[in-house]
Short mmCIF file of C-alpha atoms in Angstrom, two decimals:
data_model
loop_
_atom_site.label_atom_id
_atom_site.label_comp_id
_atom_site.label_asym_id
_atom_site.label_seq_id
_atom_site.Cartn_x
_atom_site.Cartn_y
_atom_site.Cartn_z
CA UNK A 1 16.60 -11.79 -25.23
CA UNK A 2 20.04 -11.17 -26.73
CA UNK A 3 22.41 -9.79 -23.80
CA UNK A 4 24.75 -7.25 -24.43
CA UNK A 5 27.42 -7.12 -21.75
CA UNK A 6 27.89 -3.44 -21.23
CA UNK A 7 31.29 -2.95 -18.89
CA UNK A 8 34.36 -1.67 -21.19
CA UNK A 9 37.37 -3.69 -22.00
CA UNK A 10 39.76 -2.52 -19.25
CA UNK A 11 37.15 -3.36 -16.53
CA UNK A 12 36.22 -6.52 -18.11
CA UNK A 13 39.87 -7.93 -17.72
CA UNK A 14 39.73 -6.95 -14.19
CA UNK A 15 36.19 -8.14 -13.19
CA UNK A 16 37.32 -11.67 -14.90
CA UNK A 17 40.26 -11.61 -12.56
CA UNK A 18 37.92 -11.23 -8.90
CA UNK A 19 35.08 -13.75 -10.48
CA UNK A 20 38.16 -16.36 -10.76
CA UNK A 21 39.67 -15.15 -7.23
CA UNK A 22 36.00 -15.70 -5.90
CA UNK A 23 34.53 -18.46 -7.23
CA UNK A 24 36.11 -21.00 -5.44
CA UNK A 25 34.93 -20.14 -2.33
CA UNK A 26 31.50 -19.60 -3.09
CA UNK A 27 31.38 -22.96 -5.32
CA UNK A 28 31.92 -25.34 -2.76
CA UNK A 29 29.72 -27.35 -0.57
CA UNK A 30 29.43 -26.90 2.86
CA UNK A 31 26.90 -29.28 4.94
CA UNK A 32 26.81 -26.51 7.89
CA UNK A 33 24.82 -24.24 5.44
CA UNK A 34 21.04 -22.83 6.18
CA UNK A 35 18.80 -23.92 3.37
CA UNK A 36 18.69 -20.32 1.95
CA UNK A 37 22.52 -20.32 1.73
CA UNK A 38 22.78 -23.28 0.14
CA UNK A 39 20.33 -22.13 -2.34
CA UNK A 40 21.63 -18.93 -2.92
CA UNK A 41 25.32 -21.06 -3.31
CA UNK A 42 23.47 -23.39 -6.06
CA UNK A 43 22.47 -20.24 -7.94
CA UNK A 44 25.95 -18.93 -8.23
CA UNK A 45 27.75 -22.62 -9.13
CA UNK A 46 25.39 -23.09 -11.92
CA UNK A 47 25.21 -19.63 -13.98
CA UNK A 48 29.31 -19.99 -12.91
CA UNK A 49 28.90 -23.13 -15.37
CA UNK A 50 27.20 -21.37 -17.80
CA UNK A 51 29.91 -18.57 -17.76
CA UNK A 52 32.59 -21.12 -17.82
CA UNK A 53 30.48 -23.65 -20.46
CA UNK A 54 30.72 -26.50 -18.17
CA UNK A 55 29.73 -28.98 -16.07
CA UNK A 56 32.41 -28.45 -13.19
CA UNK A 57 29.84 -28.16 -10.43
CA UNK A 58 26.97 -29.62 -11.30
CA UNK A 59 28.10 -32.73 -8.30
CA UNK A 60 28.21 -29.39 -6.13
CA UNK A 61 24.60 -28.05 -7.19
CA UNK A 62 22.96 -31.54 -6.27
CA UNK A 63 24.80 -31.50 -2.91
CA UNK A 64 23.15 -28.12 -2.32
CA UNK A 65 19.80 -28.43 -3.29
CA UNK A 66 19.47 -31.55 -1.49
CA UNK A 67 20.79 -30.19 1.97
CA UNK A 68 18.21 -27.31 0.99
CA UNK A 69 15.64 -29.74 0.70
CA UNK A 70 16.04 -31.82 3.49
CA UNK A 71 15.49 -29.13 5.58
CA UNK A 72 12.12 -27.76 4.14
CA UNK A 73 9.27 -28.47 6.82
CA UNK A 74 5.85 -26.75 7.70
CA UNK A 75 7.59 -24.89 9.88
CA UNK A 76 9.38 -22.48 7.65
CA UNK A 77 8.13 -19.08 6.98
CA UNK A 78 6.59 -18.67 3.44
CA UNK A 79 8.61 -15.80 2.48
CA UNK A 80 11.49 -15.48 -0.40
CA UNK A 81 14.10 -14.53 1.76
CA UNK A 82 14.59 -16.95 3.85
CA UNK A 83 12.11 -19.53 3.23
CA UNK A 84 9.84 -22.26 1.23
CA UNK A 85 9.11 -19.32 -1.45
CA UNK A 86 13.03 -18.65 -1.87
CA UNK A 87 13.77 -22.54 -2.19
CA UNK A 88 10.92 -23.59 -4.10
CA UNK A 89 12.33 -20.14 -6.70
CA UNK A 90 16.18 -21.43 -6.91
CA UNK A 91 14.80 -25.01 -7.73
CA UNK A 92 12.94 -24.22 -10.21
CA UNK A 93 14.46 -21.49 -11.57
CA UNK A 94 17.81 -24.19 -12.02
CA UNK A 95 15.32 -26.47 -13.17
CA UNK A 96 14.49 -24.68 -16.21
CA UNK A 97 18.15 -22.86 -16.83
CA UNK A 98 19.05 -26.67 -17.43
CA UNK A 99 16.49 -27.60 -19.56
CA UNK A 100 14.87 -29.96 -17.54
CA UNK A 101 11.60 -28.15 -16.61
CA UNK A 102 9.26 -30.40 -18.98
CA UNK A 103 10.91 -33.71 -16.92
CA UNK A 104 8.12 -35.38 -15.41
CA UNK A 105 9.07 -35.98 -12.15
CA UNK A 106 8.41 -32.50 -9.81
CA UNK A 107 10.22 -32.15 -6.59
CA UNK A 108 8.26 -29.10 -5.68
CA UNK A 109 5.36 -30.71 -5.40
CA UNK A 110 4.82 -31.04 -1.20
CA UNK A 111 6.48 -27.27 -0.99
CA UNK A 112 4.00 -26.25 -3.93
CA UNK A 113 0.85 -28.04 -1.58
CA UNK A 114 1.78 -26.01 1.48
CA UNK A 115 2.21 -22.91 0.34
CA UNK A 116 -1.22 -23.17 -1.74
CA UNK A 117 -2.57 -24.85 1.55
CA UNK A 118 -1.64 -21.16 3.61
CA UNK A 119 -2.74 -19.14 0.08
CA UNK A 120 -6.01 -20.86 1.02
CA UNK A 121 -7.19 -18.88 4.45
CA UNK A 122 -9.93 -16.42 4.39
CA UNK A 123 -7.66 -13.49 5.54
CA UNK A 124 -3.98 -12.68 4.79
CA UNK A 125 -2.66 -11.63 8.04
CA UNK A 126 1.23 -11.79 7.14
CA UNK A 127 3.20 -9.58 5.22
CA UNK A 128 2.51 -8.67 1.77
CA UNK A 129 6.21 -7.88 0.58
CA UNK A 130 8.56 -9.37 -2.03
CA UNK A 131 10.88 -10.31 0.94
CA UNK A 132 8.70 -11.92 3.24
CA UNK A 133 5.18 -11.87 2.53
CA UNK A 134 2.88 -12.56 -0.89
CA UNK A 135 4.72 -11.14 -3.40
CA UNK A 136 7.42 -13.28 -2.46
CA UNK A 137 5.72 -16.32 -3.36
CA UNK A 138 3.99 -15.00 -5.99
CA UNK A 139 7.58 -14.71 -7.75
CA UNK A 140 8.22 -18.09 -6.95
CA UNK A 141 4.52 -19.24 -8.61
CA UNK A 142 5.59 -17.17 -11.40
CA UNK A 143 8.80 -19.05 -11.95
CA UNK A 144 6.69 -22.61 -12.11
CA UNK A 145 3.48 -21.03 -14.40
CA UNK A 146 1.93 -22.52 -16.32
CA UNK A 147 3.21 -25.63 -14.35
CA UNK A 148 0.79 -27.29 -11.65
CA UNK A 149 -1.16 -25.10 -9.08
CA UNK A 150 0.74 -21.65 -10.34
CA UNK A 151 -2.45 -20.50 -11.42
CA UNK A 152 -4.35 -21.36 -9.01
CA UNK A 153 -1.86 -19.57 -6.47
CA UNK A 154 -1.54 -16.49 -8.84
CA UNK A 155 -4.85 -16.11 -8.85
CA UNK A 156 -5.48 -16.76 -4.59
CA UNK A 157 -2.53 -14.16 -4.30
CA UNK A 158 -4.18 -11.38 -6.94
CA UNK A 159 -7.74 -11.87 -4.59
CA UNK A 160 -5.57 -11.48 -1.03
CA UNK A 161 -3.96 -7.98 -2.93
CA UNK A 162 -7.48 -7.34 -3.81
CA UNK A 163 -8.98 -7.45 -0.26
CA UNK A 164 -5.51 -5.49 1.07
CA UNK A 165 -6.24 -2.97 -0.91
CA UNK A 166 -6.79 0.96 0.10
CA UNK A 167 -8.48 2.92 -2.78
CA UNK A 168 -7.88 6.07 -1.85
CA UNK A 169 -8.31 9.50 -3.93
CA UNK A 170 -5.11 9.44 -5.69
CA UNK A 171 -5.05 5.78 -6.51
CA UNK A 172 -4.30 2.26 -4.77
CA UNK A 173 -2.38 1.15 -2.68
CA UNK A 174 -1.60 -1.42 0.38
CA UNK A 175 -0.75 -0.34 4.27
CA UNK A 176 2.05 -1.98 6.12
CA UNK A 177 0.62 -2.61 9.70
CA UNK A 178 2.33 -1.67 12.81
CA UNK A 179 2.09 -5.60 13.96
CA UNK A 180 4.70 -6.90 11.15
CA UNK A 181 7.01 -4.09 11.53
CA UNK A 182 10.27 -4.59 13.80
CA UNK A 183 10.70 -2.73 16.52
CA UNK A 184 12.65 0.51 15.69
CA UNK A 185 10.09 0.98 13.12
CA UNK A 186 7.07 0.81 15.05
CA UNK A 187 8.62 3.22 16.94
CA UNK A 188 8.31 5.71 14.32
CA UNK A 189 5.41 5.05 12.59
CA UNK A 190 3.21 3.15 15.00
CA UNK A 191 -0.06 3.16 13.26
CA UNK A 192 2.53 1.74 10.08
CA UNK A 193 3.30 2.82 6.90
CA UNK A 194 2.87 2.94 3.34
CA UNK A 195 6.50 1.81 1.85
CA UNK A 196 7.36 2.92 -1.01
CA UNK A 197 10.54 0.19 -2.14
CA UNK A 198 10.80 -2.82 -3.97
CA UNK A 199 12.27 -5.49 -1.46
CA UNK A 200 9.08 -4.45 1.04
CA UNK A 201 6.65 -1.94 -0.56
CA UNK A 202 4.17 -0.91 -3.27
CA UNK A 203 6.56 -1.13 -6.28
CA UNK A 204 6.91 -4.93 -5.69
CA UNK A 205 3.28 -5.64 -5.95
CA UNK A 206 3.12 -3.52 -9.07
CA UNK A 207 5.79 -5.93 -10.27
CA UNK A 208 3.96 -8.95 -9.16
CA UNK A 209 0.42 -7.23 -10.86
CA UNK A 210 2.46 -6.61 -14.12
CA UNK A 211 3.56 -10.06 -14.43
CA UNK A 212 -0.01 -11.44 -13.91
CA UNK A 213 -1.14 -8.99 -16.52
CA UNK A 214 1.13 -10.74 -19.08
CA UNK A 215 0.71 -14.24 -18.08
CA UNK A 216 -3.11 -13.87 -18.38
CA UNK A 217 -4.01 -15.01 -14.83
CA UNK A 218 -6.52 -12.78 -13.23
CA UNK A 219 -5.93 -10.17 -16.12
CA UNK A 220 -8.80 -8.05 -15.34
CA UNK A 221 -8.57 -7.52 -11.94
CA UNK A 222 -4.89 -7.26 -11.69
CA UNK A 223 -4.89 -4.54 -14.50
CA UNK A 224 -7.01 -2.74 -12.04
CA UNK A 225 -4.97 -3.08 -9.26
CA UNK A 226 -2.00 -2.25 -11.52
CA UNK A 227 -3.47 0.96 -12.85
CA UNK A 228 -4.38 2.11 -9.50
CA UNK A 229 -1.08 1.48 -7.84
CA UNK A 230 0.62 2.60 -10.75
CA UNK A 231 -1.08 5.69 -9.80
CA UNK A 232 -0.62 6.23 -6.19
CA UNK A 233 2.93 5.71 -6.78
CA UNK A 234 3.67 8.37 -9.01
CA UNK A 235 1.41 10.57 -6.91
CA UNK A 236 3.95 9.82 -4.02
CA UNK A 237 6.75 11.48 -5.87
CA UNK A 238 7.94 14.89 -4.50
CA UNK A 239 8.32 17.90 -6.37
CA UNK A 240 11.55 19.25 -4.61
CA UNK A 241 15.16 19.15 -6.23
CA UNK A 242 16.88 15.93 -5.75
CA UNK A 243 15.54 12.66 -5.82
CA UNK A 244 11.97 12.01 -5.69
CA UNK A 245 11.36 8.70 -2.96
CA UNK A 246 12.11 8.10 0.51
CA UNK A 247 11.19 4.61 2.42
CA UNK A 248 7.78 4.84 3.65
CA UNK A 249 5.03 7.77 4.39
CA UNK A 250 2.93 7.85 7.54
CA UNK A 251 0.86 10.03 9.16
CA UNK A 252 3.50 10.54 11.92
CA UNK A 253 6.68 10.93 9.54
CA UNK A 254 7.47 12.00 5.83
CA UNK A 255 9.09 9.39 3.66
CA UNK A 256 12.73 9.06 5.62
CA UNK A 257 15.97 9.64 4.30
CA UNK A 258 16.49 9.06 0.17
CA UNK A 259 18.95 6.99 -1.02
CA UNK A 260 20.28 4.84 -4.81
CA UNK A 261 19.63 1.64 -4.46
CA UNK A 262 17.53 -1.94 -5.19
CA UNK A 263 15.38 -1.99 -2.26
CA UNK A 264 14.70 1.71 -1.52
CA UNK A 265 14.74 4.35 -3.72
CA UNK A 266 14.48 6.03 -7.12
CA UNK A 267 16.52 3.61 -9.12
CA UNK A 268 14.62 0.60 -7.70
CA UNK A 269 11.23 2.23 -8.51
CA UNK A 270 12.79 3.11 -11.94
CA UNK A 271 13.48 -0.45 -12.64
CA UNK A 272 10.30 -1.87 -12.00
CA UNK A 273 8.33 0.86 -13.97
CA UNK A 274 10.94 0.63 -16.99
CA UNK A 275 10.28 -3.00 -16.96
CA UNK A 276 6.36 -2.72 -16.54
CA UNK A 277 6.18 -0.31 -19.31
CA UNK A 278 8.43 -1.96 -21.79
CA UNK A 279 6.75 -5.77 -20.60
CA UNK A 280 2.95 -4.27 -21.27
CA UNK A 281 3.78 -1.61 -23.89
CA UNK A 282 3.26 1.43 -21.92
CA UNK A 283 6.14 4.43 -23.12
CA UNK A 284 4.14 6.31 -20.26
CA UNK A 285 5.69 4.33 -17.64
CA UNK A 286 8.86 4.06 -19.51
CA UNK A 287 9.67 7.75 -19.82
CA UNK A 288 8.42 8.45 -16.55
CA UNK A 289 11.16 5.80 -15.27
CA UNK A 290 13.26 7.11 -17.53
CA UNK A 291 13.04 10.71 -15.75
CA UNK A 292 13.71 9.16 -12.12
CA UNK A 293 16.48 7.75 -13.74
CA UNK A 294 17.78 11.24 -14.81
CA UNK A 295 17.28 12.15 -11.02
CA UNK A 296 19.99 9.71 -10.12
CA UNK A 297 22.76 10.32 -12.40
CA UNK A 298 21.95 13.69 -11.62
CA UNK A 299 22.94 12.68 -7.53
CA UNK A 300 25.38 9.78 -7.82
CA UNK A 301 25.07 7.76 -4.82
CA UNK A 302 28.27 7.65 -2.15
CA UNK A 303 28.33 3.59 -1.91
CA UNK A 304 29.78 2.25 0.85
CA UNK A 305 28.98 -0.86 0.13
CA UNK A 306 29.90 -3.35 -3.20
CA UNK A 307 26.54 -5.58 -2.86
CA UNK A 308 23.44 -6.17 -4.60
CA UNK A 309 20.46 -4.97 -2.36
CA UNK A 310 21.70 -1.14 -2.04
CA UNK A 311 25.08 -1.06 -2.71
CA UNK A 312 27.63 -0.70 -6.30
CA UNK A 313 26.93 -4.46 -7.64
CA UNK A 314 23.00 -3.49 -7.47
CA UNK A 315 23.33 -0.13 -8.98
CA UNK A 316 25.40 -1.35 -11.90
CA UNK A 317 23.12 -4.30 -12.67
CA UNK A 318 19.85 -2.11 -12.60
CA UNK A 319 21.61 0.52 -14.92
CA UNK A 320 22.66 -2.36 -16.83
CA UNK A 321 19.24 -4.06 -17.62
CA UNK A 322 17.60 -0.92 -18.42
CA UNK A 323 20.31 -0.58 -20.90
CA UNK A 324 19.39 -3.44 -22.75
CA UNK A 325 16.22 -2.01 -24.12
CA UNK A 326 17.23 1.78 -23.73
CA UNK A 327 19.67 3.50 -26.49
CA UNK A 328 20.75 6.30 -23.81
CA UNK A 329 24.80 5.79 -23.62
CA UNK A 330 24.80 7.37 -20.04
CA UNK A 331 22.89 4.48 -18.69
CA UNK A 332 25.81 2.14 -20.21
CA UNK A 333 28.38 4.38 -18.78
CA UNK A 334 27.34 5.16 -15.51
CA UNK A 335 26.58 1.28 -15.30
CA UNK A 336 30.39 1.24 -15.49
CA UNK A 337 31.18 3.44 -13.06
CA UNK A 338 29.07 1.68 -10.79
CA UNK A 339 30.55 -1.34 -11.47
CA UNK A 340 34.06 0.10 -11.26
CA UNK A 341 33.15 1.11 -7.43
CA UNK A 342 32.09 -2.35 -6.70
CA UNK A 343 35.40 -3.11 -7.77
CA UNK A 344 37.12 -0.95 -5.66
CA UNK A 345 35.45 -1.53 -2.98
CA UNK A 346 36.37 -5.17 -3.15
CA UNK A 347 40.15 -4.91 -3.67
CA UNK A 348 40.47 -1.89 -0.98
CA UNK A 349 38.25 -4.69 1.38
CA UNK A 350 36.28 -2.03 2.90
CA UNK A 351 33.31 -3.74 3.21
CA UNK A 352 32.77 -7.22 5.53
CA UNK A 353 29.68 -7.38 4.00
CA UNK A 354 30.63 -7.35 0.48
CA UNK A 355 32.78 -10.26 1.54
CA UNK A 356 29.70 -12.43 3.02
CA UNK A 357 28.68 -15.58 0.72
CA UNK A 358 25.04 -14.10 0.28
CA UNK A 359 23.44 -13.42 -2.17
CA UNK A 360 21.03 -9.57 -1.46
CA UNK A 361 24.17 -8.31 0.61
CA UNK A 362 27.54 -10.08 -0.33
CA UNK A 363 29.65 -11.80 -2.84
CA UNK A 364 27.42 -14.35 -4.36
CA UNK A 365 25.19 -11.26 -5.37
CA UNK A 366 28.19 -9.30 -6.57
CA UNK A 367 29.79 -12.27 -8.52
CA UNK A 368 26.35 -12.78 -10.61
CA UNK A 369 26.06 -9.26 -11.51
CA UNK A 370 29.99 -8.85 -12.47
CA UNK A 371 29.13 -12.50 -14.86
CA UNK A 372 26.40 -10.50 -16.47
CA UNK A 373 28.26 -7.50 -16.56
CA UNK A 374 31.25 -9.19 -18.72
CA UNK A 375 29.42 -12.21 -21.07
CA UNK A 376 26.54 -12.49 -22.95
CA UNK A 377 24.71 -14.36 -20.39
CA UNK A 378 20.95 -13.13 -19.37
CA UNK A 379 20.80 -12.87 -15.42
CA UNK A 380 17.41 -14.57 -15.45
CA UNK A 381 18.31 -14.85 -11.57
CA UNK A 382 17.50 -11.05 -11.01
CA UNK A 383 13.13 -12.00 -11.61
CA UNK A 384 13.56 -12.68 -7.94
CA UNK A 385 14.76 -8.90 -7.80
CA UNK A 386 11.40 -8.39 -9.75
CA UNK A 387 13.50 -6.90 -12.67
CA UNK A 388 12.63 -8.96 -15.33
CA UNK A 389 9.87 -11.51 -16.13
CA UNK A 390 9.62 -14.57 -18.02
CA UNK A 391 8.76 -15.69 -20.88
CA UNK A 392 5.69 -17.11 -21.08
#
């Protein structure tokens, strides 16, 4: 697609001046790294080359994904976070944003074995979440289709959603159990929960189904699933003033606190149903996104923070790819605003964790979303956000 940077000339001069303050120290190697981090530092050197149209860091983006790699054993966790779904994603997501995806030669290929090799047991007993659990790698299958074994783990992932499922009267959907949940949680909802956010809920899968849809893997019984879960989710919404989603709904407790933001929240759930319906031609979806949407400008969100996951940076971007497709100026100007907060927040240094080289919570997040934000450069690195998909 053809990007339109959305943030206004006076903020573009100044968000130029913190990505050149910044980028130095996020576009260096470091040996002491995790493999994550080093990924997550790979990710921001090269769209920093494609901002600056060069080649300045490619020596650093080698170093990287090579300390990454040596690192990836059997006994990392599957997830996206923080694991062999996360790694495998940046790799192959660089992979292709250089043009080299069709080069014979496929690092991925042991990662790609193991992760197919756990896809393979009878039962899923791990999480089920973008962050952590199958929709996690699921993204990072998506990002190799049609190369080898994504469809095969597409389609083991759509069959483990398909046994997780709970059909219930006002449509599907899939139970977080007490065992995966940390502590303080358990202590609230100790027969677990049905969450209702992106980074660990319901609106991921949908993501995930959506994407299956439109590659063609599994297509009948992930429009099922989709349909369903589609369903439950808009059932969840509450009728009251205000915004419309908490976190999670047990028996024991309602939903939580509401809040603006990627990982919880109406915006988040906006975002994944605006790019459903727009991806598979469903306006329904769209305007019903669109009318969550409305619930947050209504209640702008008191950020405290400048970074992707639920703070300013996040905000902005989501505002700002739904603006891409949607005419409504507001969503263009309050993706300024946002952005201008981020800002803020930034230069008054409020915020350690806006300051943290990561990429969900700190400045490697924030610098990709201000590069977006400025030049015409797609952020194809937000389909591990789930909010956008490839082209197929």
């Amino acid at each position: 697609m053809h990007w339109r940077p959305v943030l206004r000339h006076d903020l573009t001069i100044v968000a130029r001046d913190r990505i050149a303050n910044v980028l130095p120290d996020l576009t260096s190697f470091d040996s002491r790294l995790d493999p994550s981090a080093q990924c997550h530092r790979a990710l921001v050197c090269a769209y920093a080359d494609v901002y600056e149209a060069s080649c300045a860091r490619s020596t650093t983006i080698v170093d990287c994904l090579n300390a990454a790699a040596e690192h990836v054993t059997d006994e990392l966790p599957s997830g996206m976070s923080d694991g062999l779904s996360g790694i495998g994603w940046t790799f192959e997501h660089l992979r292709r944003l250089s043009g080299d995806s069709d080069a014979d030669d496929d690092p991925l290929e042991d990662l790609e074995d193991l992760l197919l090799q756990r896809l393979g047991c009878a039962e899923w007993m791990a999480k089920y979440d973008l962050i952590s659990g199958l929709v996690g790698i699921g993204a990072f299958f998506l990002e190799r289709f049609p190369r080898r074994g994504a469809s095969d783990a597409l389609r083991l992932i759509v069959e483990h959603l398909e046994r997780l499922a709970e059909n219930t009267p006002s449509g599907t959907t899939w139970k977080t159990p007490a065992r995966v949940l940390p502590d303080h949680q358990q202590q609230e909802s100790p027969t677990g929960h049905y969450d209702l956010g992106v980074a660990h809920g319901v609106p991921g899968v949908i993501a995930l189904l959506a994407e299956c849809v439109a590659a063609g893997v599994q297509a009948d019984t992930a429009t099922r699933l989709l349909d369903g879960s589609v369903r439950w989710l808009i059932a969840q919404q509450e009728s009251s003033p205000g915004l419309s989603y908490g976190y999670w709904i047990a028996p024991e407790v309602r939903a939580r606190a509401r809040r603006i933001g990627w990982c919880y929240g109406d915006l988040g759930i906006a975002a994944v149903l605006h790019h459903v319906g727009t991806r598979l031609d469903r306006p329904e979806l769209v305007a019903f996104a669109r009318s969550l949407v409305d619930r947050c400008l209504a209640e702008p969100a008191d950020c405290r923070e400048p970074g992707l996951c639920h703070g300013a940076a996040g905000i902005a971007h989501i505002l700002s790819r739904i603006a891409q497709t949607d005419p409504d100026p507001r969503y263009r100007q309050a993706a300024n605003r946002y952005y201008e907060r981020a800002l803020v927040l930034l230069d008054e240094g409020q915020s350690e964790v806006g300051m943290t080289p990561s990429f969900l919570d700190g400045s490697i997040g924030i610098v990709l979303a201000l590069i977006s934000a400025v030049a015409p450069i797609e952020p194809q690195w937000d389909r591990r956000l789930l909010l956008s998909g490839r082209s197929q």
